[in-house]
Amino acid sequence: MNILTEKQRTEKAEKIADTALQLFQTRSFGSITMSQIAAKSGVGKGTLFNYFETKENIFMRLLLSGYQDYFENLIQDFQKLPSQVSVEEFSNFMINQTQYLIRDKSVLVRLNALRAPVLEGRANMDQTLAGRQVLYETSQRLGQVISEHVTFISKSEASHLFIVQSAIISGLMNMMGLDEFDHEQLSPKFTDFKINLETDAIQTLKFYLTGFFASKKQ
Amino acid sequence: MNILTEKQRTEKAEKIADTALQLFQTRSFGSITMSQIAAKSGVGKGTLFNYFETKENIFMRLLLSGYQDYFENLIQDFQKLPSQVSVEEFSNFMINQTQYLIRDKSVLVRLNALRAPVLEGRANMDQTLAGRQVLYETSQRLGQVISEHVTFISKSEASHLFIVQSAIISGLMNMMGLDEFDHEQLSPKFTDFKINLETDAIQTLKFYLTGFFASKKQ
Amino acid sequence: MNILTEKQRTEKAEKIADTALQLFQTRSFGSITMSQIAAKSGVGKGTLFNYFETKENIFMRLLLSGYQDYFENLIQDFQKLPSQVSVEEFSNFMINQTQYLIRDKSVLVRLNALRAPVLEGRANMDQTLAGRQVLYETSQRLGQVISEHVTFISKSEASHLFIVQSAIISGLMNMMGLDEFDHEQLSPKFTDFKINLETDAIQTLKFYLTGFFASKKQ
Amino acid sequence: MNILTEKQRTEKAEKIADTALQLFQTRSFGSITMSQIAAKSGVGKGTLFNYFETKENIFMRLLLSGYQDYFENLIQDFQKLPSQVSVEEFSNFMINQTQYLIRDKSVLVRLNALRAPVLEGRANMDQTLAGRQVLYETSQRLGQVISEHVTFISKSEASHLFIVQSAIISGLMNMMGLDEFDHEQLSPKFTDFKINLETDAIQTLKFYLTGFFASKKQ
DNA sequence: AATGAATGAGGTTTCATTCAT
DNA sequence: GATGAATGAAACCTCATTCAT
């Protein structure tokens, strides 16, 4: 166990982060304690702080690596597509992705909402920026791949599009649950306040893409 | 001073909430302490808790009353308009409102992002729901007024539209600052990550409204 | 309980310090924990840190106030004596005091041994120096009173004499227990290493005083 | 490198202890960390614990071997002296030794002050007692040699005298620095609190020896 | 009603010590 | 035997919240 390779170190960090992620699936950032993460990870509290300076750093890493993985997968997915993809096909792809993000990656979106108001205040800047740099590069590669497959969209626009996609989901998620309180369903339903995340996100994104491509074709 | 009138009590609560609001203009929820709010309000720390059960309650109140005021003003504004308003005029109105929210009411949007993940866990449910009930009724009145002025949009749709509007702004705000860290500008700019809140929000809302009205006209 | 008077605050601090003192009677500085002090004082751990920045501060206070009390009592005792006291009577007085320090105030001497190597590194400098200033003034008054009663000894010399007295006791105490290990008596007795604190301290002080007064009379 | 000779093992232990000693010249026991000792020794942190069960063991060894060397040297020095040494010559010898201890072996004296309150609680008893046994025997030999050279002092008395000598120096050292705080000189000088270690120790020892020999001659 | 002292939960930090390799 | 990662104990610290007056 003498000297850990970078890989081993990374794996351990991932194990810890993974535990945090599991806790975050069902609980809020504020209600998760470092002691819980340590206990559930099967490591000592001291070890936690060997790997992550602060609680915020753990979640910042989850955010960055979550998006990193997501973007990498998107690149893979895209590279499997035929060389030319129509605007409609691309829109459908984006819509499917939206559904996927919502169904399977909602923690990512929840983490997004914490980034500026909660995490950045106490996360390590250098680590965060290093991660963000890598993520940006991945995002650029993704944009590149998309622009190669889809006429009417540049690398920059494609890269930016995923920011907008996350914004739409994240924003709708922020506004969700007005018919609940702290995840408890309320009897007097505030029907018109109610967000149906999947439906509303897809619709909003559809409108956005339609508007976007319409503006390009002019 | 042993027994306060309802008015005195409300005024004091408002003074406290107002102080919290001022602090929230420039700082994050987590970095604002009850001691600071007490000191800046000119009351004792204990007094805070005579008026608000928890820190979260203060901010929940700011959220609810902020939207309450905003919706009331919208109703007023709308009632001044001619009896019929075209879709285009209505869209412009919404865009102006978006700009207004961003420029002058950004705290409202920031509070929105805190509601579910931070505030609800520790805010008083009954008070929150009472406020939300009032807000919902106001929102319904607003929807009513709008549906009376604008063909093609029902009361429910109008009411819901403001949720979507907030979602769009809130979501984009969540994704802002990827070219900053904790409000410090970064030298290597992540250009394609960068959100221009006003431009992007207006564009997204425009696309949304276009799509929305297009779907209605079919 | 609203605003504590200086006196109340001092009393609370004393209660805490007193608990620490009791623990220190039978245990070492290192083995006493802040949690123990809190629990035994009947106050919360937070309160401890309201009153004492660090564990070392608690013990520094014990040292300073212990000597403060001791010197004050000495002044009182001395003022009760006839206006002139012979060298021999004074020597006897010092020897009795030595016995008293050893029997009843040994913690003071033990604290002395911690001061420089342990406490100063983490005790609050300003507080410590304020306490030391007061102590110095008391020591000066004590020296003054003594010099008034005893020919052949100046204020400065008298004041300094108590430092030497503590040094002798403290030094012998440091060398004690070489026939023990961690307060457990050993079977193979290192007879010539053995310090009999009272006997040795009194003898050493006697020699010192004899030498001191002899040097004055020349 | 799997099996070390006894010599290799001893040398490594000495290298570690030596490093600890060097650090202790300028810093306190508490502020020296095992990591620092490891790094400065050029060995791994774990290796430290192959050679010394605890941090306290390292310093206990320094104390014991330091005194061991010191006593051995004294025996050597004494054996070089003429067969009969006058009380005055012996006193001068002791005073020179005092100066030597203070100037060149002050760490020994500082370690003495740690022994009971800090080290014994966590040092290995058997090792410590073995070392102390050897030291005691050396001290007895030293006492023997002295008693052979100096009339009026027995082996036991001579052996014990070195304990008193260390006590005097150690005690005065404990009381030093009342005109400093954590080794920083203070501007308002507490003149009468000030210990001049060499002067005060020599004077005190002189008085002690004078008194001691006076009591023998009666 | 108003207050600030008291509280305790939990994050952070340091470090001697243990342990797997 | 050597190593550094892992560990846990305890200091330290902040802060929302409680409570006695």
PDB file of C-alpha atoms in Angstrom, chain C residues 66-76 135-136 138-140 142 159 162-163 165-166, chain D residues 193:
ATOM      1  CA  GLY C  66      -2.876  30.862  40.989  1.00  0.00           C
ATOM      2  CA  TYR C  67       0.226  32.923  41.512  1.00  0.00           C
ATOM      3  CA  GLN C  68      -1.836  36.078  41.766  1.00  0.00           C
ATOM      4  CA  ASP C  69      -3.791  34.611  44.667  1.00  0.00           C
ATOM      5  CA  TYR C  70      -0.688  33.229  46.238  1.00  0.00           C
ATOM      6  CA  PHE C  71       1.119  36.559  46.150  1.00  0.00           C
ATOM      7  CA  GLU C  72      -1.926  38.430  47.415  1.00  0.00           C
ATOM      8  CA  ASN C  73      -2.142  36.069  50.356  1.00  0.00           C
ATOM      9  CA  LEU C  74       1.528  36.533  51.053  1.00  0.00           C
ATOM     10  CA  ILE C  75       1.041  40.291  51.175  1.00  0.00           C
ATOM     11  CA  GLN C  76      -1.826  39.846  53.622  1.00  0.00           C
ATOM     12  CA  LEU C 135       1.053  39.612  38.639  1.00  0.00           C
ATOM     13  CA  TYR C 136       4.216  41.621  38.321  1.00  0.00           C
ATOM     14  CA  THR C 138       1.487  42.293  42.856  1.00  0.00           C
ATOM     15  CA  SER C 139       4.933  40.829  43.073  1.00  0.00           C
ATOM     16  CA  GLN C 140       6.337  44.343  43.349  1.00  0.00           C
ATOM     17  CA  LEU C 142       4.902  41.965  47.866  1.00  0.00           C
ATOM     18  CA  SER C 159      10.339  40.039  44.487  1.00  0.00           C
ATOM     19  CA  PHE C 162       9.908  34.153  44.995  1.00  0.00           C
ATOM     20  CA  ILE C 163      10.988  33.373  41.481  1.00  0.00           C
ATOM     21  CA  GLN C 165      11.770  29.758  45.386  1.00  0.00           C
ATOM     22  CA  SER C 166       9.474  28.517  42.633  1.00  0.00           C
TER      23      SER C 166
ATOM     24  CA  PHE D 193      11.013  38.305  37.166  1.00  0.00           C
TER      25      PHE D 193
END
